[in-house]
Coordinates of C-alpha atoms and ligand atoms in Angstrom, one line a residue:
X10 CA 0.0 0.0 0.0
X11 CA 1.5 3.4 -1.0
X12 CA 1.3 6.6 1.0
X13 CA -1.6 8.0 -0.9
X14 CA -3.7 4.9 -0.4
X15 CA -2.7 4.8 3.3
X16 CA -3.7 8.4 3.9
X17 CA -7.0 7.9 2.2
X18 CA -7.7 4.9 4.4
X19 CA -6.5 6.7 7.6
X20 CA -8.9 9.6 6.6
X21 CA -11.8 7.1 6.2
X22 CA -11.3 5.6 9.6
X23 CA -10.8 9.0 11.2
X24 CA -14.2 10.1 9.8
X25 CA -15.9 6.9 11.0
X26 CA -14.2 7.4 14.4
X27 CA -15.6 10.9 14.6
X28 CA -19.1 9.5 13.8
X29 CA -18.8 7.1 16.7
X30 CA -17.5 9.7 19.1
X31 CA -20.3 12.1 18.1
X32 CA -22.8 9.3 18.7
X33 CA -21.2 8.5 22.1
X34 CA -21.8 12.1 23.2
X35 CA -25.1 12.7 21.5
X36 CA -27.2 12.2 24.6
X37 CA -25.6 14.3 27.4
X38 CA -28.6 13.5 29.6
X39 CA -28.3 15.6 32.8
X40 CA -24.7 16.5 32.2
X41 CA -24.1 20.2 32.4
X42 CA -23.9 21.9 29.0
X43 CA -20.5 23.4 29.7
X44 CA -19.0 20.0 30.5
X45 CA -20.6 18.3 27.4
X46 CA -19.4 21.2 25.2
X47 CA -15.8 21.1 26.5
X48 CA -15.7 17.3 26.1
X49 CA -16.9 17.6 22.5
X50 CA -14.3 20.4 21.9
X51 CA -11.6 18.1 23.2
X52 CA -12.5 14.9 21.4
X53 CA -14.0 16.2 18.1
X54 CA -11.2 18.7 17.4
X55 CA -9.2 17.0 14.7
X56 CA -6.3 14.5 15.4
X57 CA -5.0 11.7 13.2
X58 CA -7.1 9.1 15.0
X59 CA -4.1 6.8 14.7
X60 CA -5.0 4.6 17.7
X61 CA -8.6 3.8 16.5
X62 CA -7.0 3.1 13.1
X63 CA -4.7 0.6 14.6
X64 CA -7.6 -1.1 16.5
X65 CA -9.7 -1.3 13.3
X66 CA -6.8 -2.6 11.1
X67 CA -5.6 -5.1 13.7
X68 CA -9.1 -6.4 14.1
X69 CA -9.6 -6.6 10.3
X70 CA -6.9 -9.3 10.2
X71 CA -9.5 -11.5 11.8
X72 CA -12.5 -10.2 9.9
X73 CA -14.0 -8.4 12.9
X74 CA -16.9 -6.1 11.8
X75 CA -15.6 -2.6 11.5
X76 CA -18.4 -1.2 13.6
X77 CA -17.3 -3.4 16.6
X78 CA -13.7 -2.3 16.3
X79 CA -14.7 1.4 15.8
X80 CA -16.5 1.4 19.2
X81 CA -13.3 0.1 20.9
X82 CA -11.2 2.6 18.9
X83 CA -13.5 5.4 20.0
X84 CA -13.1 4.4 23.6
X85 CA -9.4 4.4 23.2
X86 CA -9.5 7.8 21.6
X87 CA -11.5 9.2 24.5
X88 CA -8.6 8.2 26.8
X89 CA -6.0 9.6 24.4
X90 CA -7.9 12.9 24.2
X91 CA -8.3 13.1 28.0
X92 CA -4.5 12.6 28.4
X93 CA -3.9 15.5 26.0
X94 CA -6.3 17.8 27.8
X95 CA -4.7 17.1 31.1
X96 CA -1.1 17.2 29.7
X97 CA -1.8 20.6 28.3
X98 CA -2.8 22.1 31.7
X99 CA -0.5 24.7 33.3
X100 CA 0.2 22.3 36.1
X101 CA 1.6 19.8 33.6
X102 CA 3.1 20.8 30.2
X103 CA 1.4 24.3 30.1
X104 CA 0.5 24.3 26.4
X105 CA -1.8 26.8 24.7
X106 CA -2.0 25.1 21.3
X107 CA -3.2 21.6 20.4
X108 CA -4.4 20.3 17.0
X109 CA -4.0 23.9 15.7
X110 CA -6.5 25.3 18.2
X111 CA -6.4 26.7 21.8
X112 CA -6.1 23.9 24.3
X113 CA -9.1 23.2 26.5
X114 CA -7.9 25.1 29.5
X115 CA -7.1 28.1 27.3
X116 CA -10.5 27.9 25.5
X117 CA -12.4 27.4 28.8
X118 CA -10.5 27.3 32.1
X119 CA -8.4 24.9 34.3
X120 CA -11.3 23.4 36.2
X121 CA -13.4 22.8 33.1
X122 CA -10.3 21.1 31.4
X123 CA -9.7 18.9 34.5
X124 CA -13.3 17.8 34.7
X125 CA -13.8 17.3 30.9
X126 CA -10.7 15.1 30.9
X127 CA -12.2 13.1 33.8
X128 CA -15.5 12.9 31.8
X129 CA -13.6 11.5 28.8
X130 CA -11.6 9.0 30.9
X131 CA -14.8 7.5 32.3
X132 CA -16.8 7.8 29.0
X133 CA -14.2 5.3 27.5
X134 CA -15.4 2.6 30.0
X135 CA -19.0 3.5 29.4
X136 CA -18.4 3.0 25.7
X137 CA -17.0 -0.5 26.3
X138 CA -20.0 -1.5 28.5
X139 CA -22.9 0.2 26.6
X140 CA -25.3 -1.9 24.6
X141 CA -24.6 -2.5 20.9
X142 CA -21.0 -3.8 21.3
X143 CA -21.6 -7.4 20.3
X144 CA -18.7 -9.3 21.9
X145 CA -18.5 -12.0 24.5
X146 CA -18.2 -11.3 28.2
X147 CA -14.7 -12.6 28.3
X148 CA -13.7 -10.3 25.4
X149 CA -15.3 -7.3 27.1
X150 CA -13.5 -8.0 30.4
X151 CA -10.2 -8.4 28.6
X152 CA -10.8 -5.1 26.7
X153 CA -11.7 -3.2 29.9
X154 CA -8.8 -4.7 31.9
X155 CA -6.3 -4.0 29.2
X156 CA -7.5 -0.4 28.7
X157 CA -7.4 0.3 32.5
X158 CA -3.9 -1.1 32.8
X159 CA -2.5 0.7 29.7
X160 CA -3.9 4.0 30.8
X161 CA -3.4 3.8 34.5
X162 CA -0.6 3.8 37.1
X163 CA 1.4 1.1 35.4
X164 CA 0.9 2.6 32.0
X165 CA 0.3 6.2 30.8
X166 CA -0.4 7.9 34.1
X167 CA 2.7 6.2 35.7
X168 CA 4.9 7.3 32.7
X169 CA 3.6 10.8 32.9
X170 CA 4.5 11.0 36.6
X171 CA 8.0 9.8 36.0
X172 CA 8.3 12.4 33.2
X173 CA 7.0 15.2 35.4
X174 CA 9.1 14.2 38.5
X175 CA 12.3 15.2 36.8
X176 CA 10.7 18.4 35.4
X177 CA 8.8 19.6 38.5
X178 CA 10.8 18.3 41.5
X179 CA 14.0 19.8 40.2
X180 CA 16.1 16.7 40.8
X181 CA 16.3 14.8 37.5
X182 CA 17.9 11.4 37.5
X183 CA 21.1 11.1 35.5
X184 CA 19.8 10.8 31.9
X185 CA 19.9 7.2 30.9
X186 CA 18.5 5.5 27.8
X187 CA 16.9 2.6 29.6
X188 CA 15.1 5.0 32.0
X189 CA 13.8 7.3 29.2
X190 CA 12.7 4.3 27.1
X191 CA 10.9 2.8 30.1
X192 CA 9.0 6.0 30.9
X193 CA 8.1 6.6 27.2
X194 CA 6.9 3.0 26.8
X195 CA 4.5 3.7 29.7
X196 CA 3.5 7.2 28.8
X197 CA 3.1 6.8 25.0
X198 CA 3.7 3.2 24.1
X199 CA 1.1 1.6 26.3
X200 CA -1.9 3.0 24.5
X201 CA -0.4 2.2 21.1
X202 CA 0.3 -1.3 22.1
X203 CA -3.2 -1.6 23.5
X204 CA -4.6 -0.6 20.1
X205 CA -2.9 -3.6 18.5
X206 CA -3.8 -6.0 21.3
X207 CA -7.4 -4.9 21.2
X208 CA -7.5 -6.2 17.6
X209 CA -6.2 -9.5 18.8
X210 CA -8.8 -9.7 21.6
X211 CA -11.7 -8.8 19.3
X212 CA -10.4 -11.3 16.7
X213 CA -10.0 -14.1 19.3
X214 CA -6.4 -14.5 18.0
X215 CA -4.3 -17.6 18.7
X216 CA -1.4 -17.2 21.2
X217 CA 1.0 -16.9 18.3
X218 CA -1.1 -14.3 16.5
X219 CA -1.5 -12.3 19.7
X220 CA 2.3 -12.4 20.3
X221 CA 2.8 -11.1 16.7
X222 CA 0.5 -8.2 17.4
X223 CA 2.1 -7.5 20.8
X224 CA 5.6 -7.4 19.1
X225 CA 4.2 -5.1 16.4
X226 CA 2.5 -2.8 18.9
X227 CA 5.7 -2.5 21.0
X228 CA 7.8 -1.7 18.0
X229 CA 5.5 0.9 16.6
X230 CA 5.1 2.5 20.1
X231 CA 8.9 2.9 20.3
X232 CA 9.0 4.2 16.7
X233 CA 6.3 6.7 17.5
X234 CA 8.3 8.1 20.4
X235 CA 11.5 8.4 18.5
X236 CA 9.6 10.1 15.6
X237 CA 7.9 12.4 18.1
X238 CA 11.3 13.4 19.6
X239 CA 12.7 14.0 16.1
X240 CA 9.6 16.2 15.4
X241 CA 10.1 18.0 18.6
X242 CA 13.6 18.8 17.6
X243 CA 13.2 19.4 13.9
X244 CA 9.5 19.8 13.2
X245 CA 7.5 22.7 12.1
X246 CA 5.1 24.0 14.8
X247 CA 2.5 25.2 12.2
X248 CA 2.4 21.8 10.5
X249 CA 2.2 20.0 13.9
X250 CA -0.5 22.3 15.3
X251 CA 1.3 22.4 18.6
X252 CA 4.4 23.9 20.0
X253 CA 7.8 22.4 18.9
X254 CA 11.1 22.2 20.8
X255 CA 9.2 22.0 24.1
X256 CA 11.3 19.1 25.4
X257 CA 14.6 20.9 24.9
X258 CA 13.2 24.1 26.4
X259 CA 12.2 22.0 29.5
X260 CA 15.6 20.6 29.7
X261 CA 14.2 17.0 29.2
X262 CA 16.5 14.4 27.9
X263 CA 14.8 12.7 25.0
X264 CA 15.7 9.5 23.3
X265 CA 17.1 11.6 20.4
X266 CA 19.3 13.6 22.8
X267 CA 20.6 10.4 24.4
X268 CA 21.3 8.6 21.1
X269 CA 22.2 11.5 18.8
X270 CA 20.1 12.2 15.7
X271 CA 21.9 9.6 13.5
X272 CA 21.7 6.7 15.9
X273 CA 18.1 7.7 16.7
X274 CA 17.3 7.4 13.0
X275 CA 19.0 4.0 12.9
X276 CA 17.0 2.8 16.0
X277 CA 13.8 4.1 14.3
X278 CA 14.6 2.0 11.2
X279 CA 15.3 -1.0 13.3
X280 CA 12.0 -0.6 15.1
X281 CA 10.3 -0.3 11.7
X282 CA 11.8 -3.5 10.4
X283 CA 10.8 -5.3 13.7
X284 CA 7.2 -4.1 13.2
X285 CA 7.2 -5.3 9.5
X286 CA 8.8 -8.7 10.5
X287 CA 6.3 -9.2 13.3
X288 CA 3.4 -9.1 10.8
X289 CA 4.8 -12.0 8.6
X290 CA 2.3 -14.5 9.9
X291 CA -0.5 -12.4 8.5
X292 CA 0.9 -12.3 4.9
X293 CA -0.6 -9.8 2.5
X294 CA -3.5 -9.1 4.8
X295 CA -1.2 -7.0 6.9
X296 CA -0.3 -4.5 4.2
X297 CA -2.2 -1.7 5.9
X298 CA -0.6 -2.3 9.3
X299 CA 2.8 -2.3 7.6
X300 CA 2.0 1.1 6.0
X301 CA 0.8 2.3 9.4
X302 CA 4.3 1.5 10.8
X303 CA 5.9 3.4 7.8
X304 CA 3.5 6.4 8.5
X305 CA 4.4 6.5 12.2
X306 CA 8.2 6.4 11.4
X307 CA 8.0 9.0 8.7
X308 CA 5.3 11.3 9.9
X309 CA 5.8 15.1 9.9
X310 CA 2.8 16.0 12.2
Ligands
GRG428 C1 -2.0 13.5 31.6 C2 -2.2 11.2 32.5 C3 -1.7 12.1 31.5 C4 -0.9 11.6 30.5 C5 -0.4 12.4 29.5 C6 0.1 11.2 26.2 C7 0.6 12.1 27.3 C8 0.5 11.6 28.7 C9 1.0 13.3 27.1 C10 1.0 14.0 25.7 C11 2.3 14.7 25.5 C12 2.9 14.3 24.3 C13 2.9 15.3 23.2 C14 3.4 13.1 24.2 C15 4.0 12.6 23.0 C16 3.3 11.6 22.3 C17 1.9 11.9 21.9 C18 0.9 11.3 22.8 C19 1.6 12.7 20.9 C20 0.2 13.1 20.5 O1 -0.3 12.0 19.8 P1 -0.8 12.0 18.3 O2 0.4 12.5 17.4 O3 -1.8 13.2 18.3 O4 -1.4 10.7 17.9 P2 -3.2 13.4 17.5 O5 -3.5 14.9 17.8 O6 -3.0 13.1 16.1 O7 -4.2 12.6 18.2

């Protein structure tokens, strides 16, 4: 699959994801209008929808109906968007621009941003338990448990804390590759890995197939982070729709700082090959997931 075909497919899944997210938030019931409005602002405001795409395409290897995978992708996107809303807060990364628009705290205020993030976090689990997701109880429990673990204290939240400790407590540990890789695999990699694993859960994959998707998810999570660090160093803020060079300004040691740009590019290519190799058991059916790995490694926004 070439880049044009891939981008068209990514766009299709992004649109379908937005439809699911819109439907999830259609009935706000007694929720205050301000909260519902801020949650919609956070979740419907653009974004590549890469994580839902990975759920849909991993599930497609097993002929899972797209509507089923899209619901799980939408739940995952709610968690991703909540993390961005909270990460942008003055108490965390203090960003004013996200996806080319004012961040939620900037467009509303801090307390609305905190609570709309909380609302999105919990909406993800409502989405996995609401009627209309036709999966077995065992699959539902595995999806819920996996999402809680990937996003919680042993995953994204834990990684964010380790990242902020060096920033906020003023006593950074000696920069060390293993330390930064571990924190990034928790902070960013865990949700990406979950996307691939969700496909395996939905598809009732064999142990070998599941391992293949876990290896793929781990490799693209690592590739995503190196590509993100390279973008932070070299990218164009206008194209990215967010501030660039934030990490260097915060004095954070990134994987690229620790490896140097050339070695970081070599590590990125190695991760890309590992991702491609992991998909071998799926043959030609995995062409889109291979293209997704290429996209992650070569993206410019
Ligand atoms: C607040 C608990 C908590 C966690 C925050 C994910 C995260 C942890 C912080 C985001 C900061 C950041 C920019 C991390 C780098 C990787 C990343 C998640 C980039 C944004 O993801 P994309 O490129 O964004 O998929 P779009 O906008 O396309 O969805």
